[in-house]
Short mmCIF file of N, CA and C in Angstrom, two decimals:
data_model
loop_
_atom_site.label_atom_id
_atom_site.label_comp_id
_atom_site.label_asym_id
_atom_site.label_seq_id
_atom_site.Cartn_x
_atom_site.Cartn_y
_atom_site.Cartn_z
N MET A 30 1.55 -3.84 36.84
CA MET A 30 0.45 -3.11 35.95
C MET A 30 0.51 -3.66 34.34
N THR A 31 1.89 -3.78 34.26
CA THR A 31 1.95 -4.14 32.69
C THR A 31 1.45 -5.38 32.46
N MET A 32 1.54 -6.35 33.07
CA MET A 32 0.87 -7.44 33.03
C MET A 32 -0.62 -7.34 32.91
N THR A 33 -1.31 -6.57 33.65
CA THR A 33 -2.58 -6.23 33.76
C THR A 33 -3.08 -5.76 32.37
N ILE A 34 -2.28 -4.67 32.07
CA ILE A 34 -2.57 -4.04 30.57
C ILE A 34 -2.51 -4.88 29.28
N THR A 35 -1.27 -5.87 29.60
CA THR A 35 -1.21 -6.83 28.30
C THR A 35 -2.49 -7.80 28.40
N VAL A 36 -2.83 -8.14 29.25
CA VAL A 36 -4.09 -8.97 29.51
C VAL A 36 -5.32 -8.37 29.01
N ILE A 37 -5.58 -7.12 29.29
CA ILE A 37 -6.67 -6.09 28.88
C ILE A 37 -6.50 -5.99 27.31
N HIS A 38 -5.50 -5.85 26.86
CA HIS A 38 -4.86 -5.48 25.49
C HIS A 38 -5.03 -6.74 24.59
N THR A 39 -4.70 -7.81 25.04
CA THR A 39 -4.77 -9.23 24.63
C THR A 39 -6.39 -9.49 24.41
N SER A 40 -6.97 -9.36 25.45
CA SER A 40 -8.40 -9.81 25.64
C SER A 40 -9.21 -9.12 24.44
N ALA A 41 -8.97 -7.56 24.73
CA ALA A 41 -9.83 -7.02 23.79
C ALA A 41 -9.42 -7.15 22.22
N ALA A 42 -8.36 -7.51 21.83
CA ALA A 42 -8.04 -7.83 20.59
C ALA A 42 -8.43 -9.04 20.05
N VAL A 43 -8.57 -10.09 21.02
CA VAL A 43 -9.36 -11.45 20.68
C VAL A 43 -10.89 -11.11 20.68
N MET A 44 -11.33 -10.48 21.44
CA MET A 44 -12.90 -10.12 21.24
C MET A 44 -13.00 -9.24 19.99
N SER A 45 -12.13 -8.52 19.60
CA SER A 45 -12.28 -7.66 18.30
C SER A 45 -12.33 -8.67 17.19
N VAL A 46 -11.48 -9.59 17.34
CA VAL A 46 -11.26 -10.65 16.10
C VAL A 46 -12.53 -11.54 15.85
N LEU A 47 -13.02 -11.82 16.98
CA LEU A 47 -14.23 -12.56 17.26
C LEU A 47 -15.44 -12.10 16.79
N VAL A 48 -15.78 -10.78 17.57
CA VAL A 48 -16.74 -10.05 17.20
C VAL A 48 -16.97 -9.47 15.72
N GLY A 49 -15.70 -9.11 15.40
CA GLY A 49 -15.65 -8.50 14.14
C GLY A 49 -15.98 -9.31 13.00
N ALA A 50 -15.46 -10.67 13.09
CA ALA A 50 -15.85 -11.75 12.08
C ALA A 50 -17.47 -11.89 12.00
N VAL A 51 -18.06 -11.93 13.31
CA VAL A 51 -19.53 -12.19 13.23
C VAL A 51 -20.19 -10.88 12.55
N VAL A 52 -19.62 -9.67 12.86
CA VAL A 52 -20.28 -8.58 12.02
C VAL A 52 -20.07 -8.59 10.49
N LEU A 53 -18.88 -9.11 10.38
CA LEU A 53 -18.37 -9.14 8.70
C LEU A 53 -19.50 -10.10 8.12
N LEU A 54 -19.93 -11.40 8.79
CA LEU A 54 -20.51 -12.25 8.39
C LEU A 54 -22.03 -12.02 8.45
N ALA A 55 -22.44 -11.19 9.42
CA ALA A 55 -24.07 -11.26 9.70
C ALA A 55 -24.76 -10.43 8.68
N ARG A 56 -26.04 -10.68 8.59
CA ARG A 56 -26.88 -9.91 7.76
C ARG A 56 -26.57 -8.34 8.40
N LYS A 57 -26.22 -7.55 7.38
CA LYS A 57 -26.33 -6.08 7.47
C LYS A 57 -27.51 -5.36 7.76
N GLY A 58 -27.48 -4.25 8.74
CA GLY A 58 -28.59 -3.34 9.14
C GLY A 58 -29.50 -4.00 9.97
N THR A 59 -29.18 -5.03 10.60
CA THR A 59 -30.27 -5.59 11.47
C THR A 59 -30.07 -5.22 12.96
N VAL A 60 -30.83 -5.30 13.85
CA VAL A 60 -30.56 -5.15 15.37
C VAL A 60 -29.33 -5.97 15.63
N PHE A 61 -28.91 -7.16 15.44
CA PHE A 61 -28.10 -7.90 15.75
C PHE A 61 -26.89 -7.27 15.24
N HIS A 62 -26.64 -6.85 13.86
CA HIS A 62 -25.39 -6.54 13.35
C HIS A 62 -25.16 -5.08 14.00
N ARG A 63 -26.21 -4.23 14.46
CA ARG A 63 -25.84 -2.89 15.21
C ARG A 63 -25.21 -3.26 16.53
N ALA A 64 -25.68 -3.93 17.43
CA ALA A 64 -25.37 -4.53 18.55
C ALA A 64 -23.97 -5.19 18.34
N CYS A 65 -23.63 -5.93 17.65
CA CYS A 65 -22.18 -6.65 17.36
C CYS A 65 -21.27 -5.36 17.14
N GLY A 66 -21.83 -4.47 16.16
CA GLY A 66 -20.76 -3.54 15.51
C GLY A 66 -20.64 -2.44 16.86
N ARG A 67 -21.64 -2.44 17.70
CA ARG A 67 -21.08 -1.44 18.89
C ARG A 67 -20.06 -2.27 19.72
N THR A 68 -20.18 -3.61 19.85
CA THR A 68 -19.35 -4.46 20.67
C THR A 68 -17.82 -4.09 20.10
N TYR A 69 -18.04 -4.39 18.75
CA TYR A 69 -16.74 -4.53 18.17
C TYR A 69 -15.85 -3.13 18.35
N VAL A 70 -16.63 -1.87 18.09
CA VAL A 70 -16.20 -0.85 18.43
C VAL A 70 -15.53 -0.29 19.74
N VAL A 71 -16.12 -0.67 20.80
CA VAL A 71 -15.96 -0.72 21.97
C VAL A 71 -14.69 -1.72 22.35
N ALA A 72 -14.70 -2.90 22.06
CA ALA A 72 -13.38 -3.89 22.07
C ALA A 72 -12.15 -3.27 21.39
N ILE A 73 -12.42 -2.79 20.33
CA ILE A 73 -11.31 -2.35 19.29
C ILE A 73 -10.56 -0.86 19.87
N LEU A 74 -11.48 -0.19 20.44
CA LEU A 74 -11.14 1.12 21.06
C LEU A 74 -10.21 0.89 22.15
N VAL A 75 -10.74 0.03 23.13
CA VAL A 75 -10.00 -0.46 24.34
C VAL A 75 -8.99 -1.01 24.11
N MET A 76 -8.71 -1.89 23.13
CA MET A 76 -7.33 -2.69 22.58
C MET A 76 -6.56 -1.22 22.06
N ILE A 77 -6.76 -0.65 21.20
CA ILE A 77 -6.07 0.69 21.04
C ILE A 77 -5.62 1.56 22.19
N VAL A 78 -6.46 1.88 22.99
CA VAL A 78 -6.36 2.77 24.17
C VAL A 78 -5.08 1.95 24.88
N SER A 79 -5.34 0.74 25.38
CA SER A 79 -4.35 -0.03 26.05
C SER A 79 -2.92 -0.27 25.35
N SER A 80 -2.96 -0.05 24.01
CA SER A 80 -1.78 -0.38 23.07
C SER A 80 -0.96 0.45 23.59
N PHE A 81 -1.32 1.63 23.83
CA PHE A 81 -0.17 2.78 23.94
C PHE A 81 0.40 2.58 25.42
N PHE A 82 -0.13 1.65 26.39
CA PHE A 82 0.56 1.24 28.06
C PHE A 82 1.35 0.18 27.72
N VAL A 83 1.41 -0.71 26.15
CA VAL A 83 2.22 -1.92 26.11
C VAL A 83 3.34 -1.42 25.49
N THR A 84 4.39 -1.51 26.00
CA THR A 84 5.84 -1.01 25.27
C THR A 84 6.80 -1.74 25.52
N GLU A 85 6.60 -2.93 26.42
CA GLU A 85 7.87 -3.74 26.91
C GLU A 85 7.94 -4.77 25.46
N ILE A 86 7.11 -5.08 24.72
CA ILE A 86 7.50 -6.21 23.86
C ILE A 86 8.21 -5.50 22.74
N ARG A 87 8.27 -4.20 22.33
CA ARG A 87 9.13 -3.57 21.32
C ARG A 87 10.09 -2.56 22.01
N ASP A 88 10.44 -2.95 23.12
CA ASP A 88 11.30 -1.94 23.84
C ASP A 88 10.90 -0.35 23.54
N GLY A 89 9.68 0.12 23.78
CA GLY A 89 9.04 1.30 23.68
C GLY A 89 8.34 1.43 22.29
N TRP A 90 7.80 2.58 22.13
CA TRP A 90 6.79 2.93 20.99
C TRP A 90 7.47 2.38 19.64
N SER A 91 6.36 1.63 19.01
CA SER A 91 6.78 1.15 17.51
C SER A 91 5.67 2.03 16.72
N VAL A 92 5.96 1.14 15.56
CA VAL A 92 5.26 1.45 14.34
C VAL A 92 3.70 1.02 14.65
N PHE A 93 3.53 -0.04 15.55
CA PHE A 93 2.05 -0.58 15.87
C PHE A 93 1.53 0.57 16.60
N HIS A 94 2.06 1.45 17.31
CA HIS A 94 1.35 2.58 17.86
C HIS A 94 0.78 3.56 16.96
N ALA A 95 1.96 3.88 16.07
CA ALA A 95 1.37 4.76 14.90
C ALA A 95 0.10 4.20 14.28
N VAL A 96 0.14 2.85 14.03
CA VAL A 96 -1.08 2.24 13.45
C VAL A 96 -2.22 2.16 14.18
N SER A 97 -2.29 2.27 15.55
CA SER A 97 -3.26 2.18 16.48
C SER A 97 -3.96 3.69 16.19
N ILE A 98 -3.28 4.86 16.00
CA ILE A 98 -3.78 6.11 15.92
C ILE A 98 -4.61 5.93 14.47
N LEU A 99 -4.08 5.63 13.41
CA LEU A 99 -4.78 5.23 12.11
C LEU A 99 -6.35 4.56 12.46
N THR A 100 -5.96 3.33 13.19
CA THR A 100 -7.08 2.60 13.32
C THR A 100 -8.31 3.10 14.06
N ALA A 101 -7.97 3.73 15.06
CA ALA A 101 -8.86 4.74 15.87
C ALA A 101 -9.64 5.63 14.96
N ALA A 102 -8.73 6.25 14.22
CA ALA A 102 -9.51 7.39 13.21
C ALA A 102 -10.46 6.53 12.35
N LEU A 103 -9.93 5.47 11.68
CA LEU A 103 -10.95 4.78 10.82
C LEU A 103 -12.23 4.08 11.63
N VAL A 104 -11.87 3.70 12.67
CA VAL A 104 -13.02 3.06 13.30
C VAL A 104 -14.27 4.21 13.91
N LEU A 105 -13.69 5.27 14.07
CA LEU A 105 -14.74 6.20 14.88
C LEU A 105 -14.94 6.96 13.43
N PHE A 106 -14.59 7.01 12.35
CA PHE A 106 -15.18 7.58 11.40
C PHE A 106 -16.14 6.73 10.60
N GLY A 107 -16.01 5.32 10.57
CA GLY A 107 -16.82 4.24 10.10
C GLY A 107 -17.99 4.22 11.21
N TRP A 108 -17.94 4.33 12.57
CA TRP A 108 -18.80 4.35 13.29
C TRP A 108 -19.79 5.77 13.14
N LEU A 109 -19.31 6.78 13.21
CA LEU A 109 -20.09 7.89 12.79
C LEU A 109 -21.07 7.88 11.83
N GLN A 110 -20.49 7.05 10.43
CA GLN A 110 -21.26 7.30 9.33
C GLN A 110 -22.80 7.04 9.46
N PRO A 111 -23.18 5.79 9.85
CA PRO A 111 -24.67 5.71 10.07
C PRO A 111 -25.28 6.51 11.01
N LEU A 112 -24.53 6.98 12.06
CA LEU A 112 -25.18 8.03 13.22
C LEU A 112 -25.36 9.40 12.44
N VAL A 113 -24.44 10.05 11.98
CA VAL A 113 -24.35 11.35 11.34
C VAL A 113 -24.50 11.60 9.76
N GLY A 114 -23.91 10.42 8.89
CA GLY A 114 -23.60 10.59 7.61
C GLY A 114 -24.68 10.25 6.85
N ARG A 115 -25.87 9.69 7.27
CA ARG A 115 -26.95 8.87 6.56
C ARG A 115 -27.59 9.92 5.66
N SER A 116 -27.46 11.31 6.04
CA SER A 116 -28.15 12.54 5.10
C SER A 116 -27.10 12.70 3.82
N ARG A 117 -25.89 12.08 3.91
CA ARG A 117 -25.00 12.37 2.75
C ARG A 117 -24.84 10.90 1.77
N ALA A 118 -24.78 11.40 0.55
CA ALA A 118 -24.64 10.24 -0.28
C ALA A 118 -23.36 9.26 0.09
N GLY A 119 -23.46 8.33 -0.14
CA GLY A 119 -22.30 7.21 0.05
C GLY A 119 -21.64 7.08 1.41
N TRP A 120 -22.76 7.19 2.20
CA TRP A 120 -22.63 6.97 3.82
C TRP A 120 -22.22 5.39 4.07
N LEU A 121 -23.03 4.34 3.44
CA LEU A 121 -22.90 3.26 3.67
C LEU A 121 -21.49 2.61 2.93
N ARG A 122 -21.10 2.90 2.10
CA ARG A 122 -19.72 2.65 1.43
C ARG A 122 -18.49 3.27 2.22
N ARG A 123 -18.75 4.50 2.82
CA ARG A 123 -17.68 4.98 3.84
C ARG A 123 -17.72 4.06 5.17
N HIS A 124 -18.81 3.73 5.52
CA HIS A 124 -18.97 3.10 6.49
C HIS A 124 -18.34 1.55 6.38
N THR A 125 -18.75 0.76 5.42
CA THR A 125 -18.20 -0.20 5.06
C THR A 125 -16.72 -0.66 4.93
N LEU A 126 -16.17 0.43 4.00
CA LEU A 126 -14.96 0.52 3.66
C LEU A 126 -14.28 0.77 5.06
N SER A 127 -14.27 1.63 5.82
CA SER A 127 -13.73 2.08 7.07
C SER A 127 -13.77 0.99 8.21
N MET A 128 -14.88 0.19 8.34
CA MET A 128 -14.94 -0.72 9.34
C MET A 128 -14.25 -2.21 8.79
N GLN A 129 -14.22 -2.40 7.54
CA GLN A 129 -13.62 -3.63 6.86
C GLN A 129 -12.21 -3.09 7.00
N LEU A 130 -11.77 -2.24 6.68
CA LEU A 130 -10.23 -1.78 6.91
C LEU A 130 -9.66 -2.02 8.10
N THR A 131 -10.55 -1.52 9.19
CA THR A 131 -10.03 -1.89 10.69
C THR A 131 -10.09 -3.05 10.93
N TYR A 132 -10.84 -3.96 10.35
CA TYR A 132 -10.90 -5.44 10.67
C TYR A 132 -9.36 -5.98 9.93
N LEU A 133 -9.35 -5.73 8.77
CA LEU A 133 -7.98 -6.16 7.97
C LEU A 133 -6.83 -5.63 8.71
N ILE A 134 -6.79 -4.45 9.06
CA ILE A 134 -5.41 -3.92 9.94
C ILE A 134 -5.40 -4.60 11.02
N LEU A 135 -6.54 -5.11 11.85
CA LEU A 135 -6.42 -5.65 12.84
C LEU A 135 -5.84 -7.27 12.76
N ILE A 136 -6.32 -7.86 11.85
CA ILE A 136 -5.83 -9.11 11.56
C ILE A 136 -4.13 -9.11 10.94
N VAL A 137 -3.86 -8.24 10.32
CA VAL A 137 -2.55 -8.17 9.74
C VAL A 137 -1.62 -7.61 10.90
N THR A 138 -1.85 -6.68 11.60
CA THR A 138 -1.02 -6.25 12.85
C THR A 138 -1.08 -7.44 14.03
N GLY A 139 -2.09 -7.98 14.22
CA GLY A 139 -2.05 -9.26 15.34
C GLY A 139 -1.08 -10.22 14.80
N THR A 140 -1.22 -10.52 13.34
CA THR A 140 -0.21 -11.67 12.82
C THR A 140 1.31 -11.14 13.18
N ALA A 141 1.55 -9.77 12.58
CA ALA A 141 2.98 -9.14 12.70
C ALA A 141 3.34 -9.35 14.17
N GLN A 142 2.47 -9.02 15.10
CA GLN A 142 3.26 -9.13 16.37
C GLN A 142 3.70 -10.33 16.74
N PHE A 143 3.30 -11.48 16.17
CA PHE A 143 3.77 -12.60 16.33
C PHE A 143 4.80 -13.13 15.33
N PHE A 144 5.38 -11.97 14.59
CA PHE A 144 6.19 -12.18 13.26
C PHE A 144 7.49 -12.86 13.57
N ASP A 145 8.15 -12.67 14.94
CA ASP A 145 9.20 -13.42 15.18
C ASP A 145 9.20 -15.01 15.43
N HIS A 146 7.88 -15.54 15.62
CA HIS A 146 7.56 -16.62 15.89
C HIS A 146 6.79 -17.58 14.63
N LEU A 147 6.99 -16.73 13.41
CA LEU A 147 6.43 -17.33 12.31
C LEU A 147 7.14 -18.66 11.88
N PRO A 148 6.53 -19.43 11.10
CA PRO A 148 7.16 -20.87 10.99
C PRO A 148 7.94 -20.97 9.58
N LEU A 149 8.28 -19.97 8.74
CA LEU A 149 9.15 -20.14 7.43
C LEU A 149 10.46 -19.62 7.92
N PRO A 150 11.37 -20.17 6.95
CA PRO A 150 12.73 -20.04 7.30
C PRO A 150 13.51 -18.80 7.31
N ASN A 151 12.65 -17.37 6.61
CA ASN A 151 13.34 -16.32 6.51
C ASN A 151 12.51 -15.17 6.86
N ASP A 152 12.88 -14.19 7.38
CA ASP A 152 11.87 -13.07 7.66
C ASP A 152 11.22 -12.58 6.38
N ALA A 153 11.83 -12.36 5.24
CA ALA A 153 11.20 -12.20 3.94
C ALA A 153 10.13 -12.87 3.50
N LEU A 154 10.25 -14.15 3.57
CA LEU A 154 9.26 -15.18 3.33
C LEU A 154 8.08 -15.04 4.41
N ASN A 155 8.53 -14.76 5.54
CA ASN A 155 7.38 -14.89 6.44
C ASN A 155 6.50 -13.51 6.30
N ALA A 156 7.26 -12.55 5.76
CA ALA A 156 6.56 -11.32 5.54
C ALA A 156 5.45 -11.25 4.42
N ILE A 157 5.95 -12.09 3.37
CA ILE A 157 5.25 -11.94 2.29
C ILE A 157 4.22 -12.97 2.31
N VAL A 158 4.16 -14.06 2.90
CA VAL A 158 3.28 -14.99 3.02
C VAL A 158 2.28 -14.63 4.08
N PHE A 159 2.55 -14.09 5.50
CA PHE A 159 1.55 -13.92 6.50
C PHE A 159 1.37 -12.54 6.53
N LEU A 160 1.83 -11.21 5.84
CA LEU A 160 1.49 -10.09 6.18
C LEU A 160 1.13 -9.38 4.66
N GLN A 161 2.09 -9.39 4.01
CA GLN A 161 1.62 -8.73 2.42
C GLN A 161 0.81 -9.36 1.70
N LEU A 162 0.78 -10.78 1.41
CA LEU A 162 -0.19 -11.45 0.88
C LEU A 162 -1.51 -11.41 1.42
N PRO A 163 -1.95 -11.51 2.67
CA PRO A 163 -3.14 -11.16 3.30
C PRO A 163 -3.57 -9.53 3.37
N LEU A 164 -2.63 -8.89 3.38
CA LEU A 164 -2.97 -7.51 3.18
C LEU A 164 -3.49 -7.10 1.81
N LEU A 165 -2.65 -7.58 0.86
CA LEU A 165 -3.21 -7.24 -0.64
C LEU A 165 -4.43 -8.11 -0.90
N VAL A 166 -4.89 -9.26 -0.59
CA VAL A 166 -5.81 -10.00 -0.88
C VAL A 166 -7.15 -9.32 -0.21
N GLY A 167 -6.73 -8.84 1.14
CA GLY A 167 -7.83 -8.22 1.83
C GLY A 167 -8.35 -6.77 1.33
N ILE A 168 -7.37 -6.11 0.75
CA ILE A 168 -7.50 -4.64 0.23
C ILE A 168 -8.32 -4.90 -1.08
N ALA A 169 -7.80 -6.18 -1.87
CA ALA A 169 -8.64 -6.51 -3.21
C ALA A 169 -10.12 -6.72 -2.71
N ALA A 170 -10.43 -7.70 -1.88
CA ALA A 170 -11.61 -7.98 -1.87
C ALA A 170 -12.44 -6.87 -1.06
N ILE A 171 -12.01 -5.81 -0.04
CA ILE A 171 -12.55 -4.67 0.28
C ILE A 171 -13.02 -3.87 -0.80
N VAL A 172 -12.08 -3.88 -1.70
CA VAL A 172 -12.24 -2.70 -2.89
C VAL A 172 -13.56 -3.35 -3.85
N ARG A 173 -13.20 -4.55 -4.34
CA ARG A 173 -14.32 -5.40 -4.95
C ARG A 173 -15.66 -5.27 -4.22
N HIS A 174 -15.66 -5.51 -2.95
CA HIS A 174 -17.12 -5.54 -2.43
C HIS A 174 -17.57 -4.12 -2.50
N GLY A 175 -16.84 -2.97 -2.24
CA GLY A 175 -17.29 -1.61 -2.10
C GLY A 175 -17.83 -1.32 -3.55
N ARG A 176 -17.21 -1.93 -4.69
CA ARG A 176 -17.77 -1.43 -5.89
C ARG A 176 -19.08 -2.29 -6.18
N GLN A 177 -19.14 -3.46 -5.45
CA GLN A 177 -20.56 -3.90 -5.71
C GLN A 177 -21.58 -3.22 -5.01
N VAL A 178 -21.37 -2.82 -3.65
CA VAL A 178 -22.29 -2.10 -2.99
C VAL A 178 -22.44 -0.86 -3.57
N ALA A 179 -21.62 -0.09 -4.21
CA ALA A 179 -21.97 1.07 -4.68
C ALA A 179 -22.92 0.82 -6.11
N GLY A 180 -22.62 -0.09 -6.69
CA GLY A 180 -23.32 -0.35 -8.05
C GLY A 180 -24.41 -1.17 -7.94
N THR A 181 -24.92 -1.50 -6.68
CA THR A 181 -26.24 -2.30 -6.48
C THR A 181 -27.52 -1.20 -6.40
N PRO A 182 -28.32 -1.50 -7.24
CA PRO A 182 -29.67 -0.63 -7.70
C PRO A 182 -30.33 -0.60 -6.40
N GLY A 183 -30.66 0.76 -6.12
CA GLY A 183 -31.49 0.90 -4.84
C GLY A 183 -30.68 0.79 -3.33
N SER A 184 -29.30 0.60 -3.73
CA SER A 184 -28.63 0.41 -2.42
C SER A 184 -28.53 1.92 -1.54
N LEU A 185 -28.36 1.41 -0.50
CA LEU A 185 -28.53 2.67 0.91
C LEU A 185 -27.26 3.67 0.34
N SER A 186 -26.15 3.30 -0.39
CA SER A 186 -25.07 4.11 -0.72
C SER A 186 -25.39 5.08 -1.43
N SER A 187 -26.38 4.70 -2.17
CA SER A 187 -26.67 5.95 -3.37
C SER A 187 -27.86 6.78 -2.78
N SER A 188 -28.20 6.55 -1.60
CA SER A 188 -29.32 7.19 -1.18
C SER A 188 -28.84 8.84 -0.81
N PRO A 189 -29.73 9.76 -0.78
CA PRO A 189 -29.32 11.04 -0.74
C PRO A 189 -29.32 11.29 0.60
#
């Protein structure tokens, strides 16, 4: 059974990475964006739920399971914004920020899963190059983009 769960978890993670990239790069607000977004939400939720059954990699539960809970909260919050949050100002910014953070967490934790196999000579250097640097760059890009969206005249984020 654990091999089946691991395959489901890994397949959902790969689908989340691929579809998430499409969602981030595609034109926003289109039928295509919404369809890919729904696929991303389902894939990442399958990955999150299945993660709680994958315990043999780290000999039990680990920090990755706590990150799964955080990611589930973020993805559900981001998914709900266009559904029920449109009546409140800032829904687009909350949606965008939440979904971008889930993707960043997906990439960073996916890299961290393979931390023992990274190429640099010591763990500290691997952590800086493959985890902390992408995390900082990703957070900076997300914050910068969020400010641009919020400052765009006539943007949906400033709609009542």
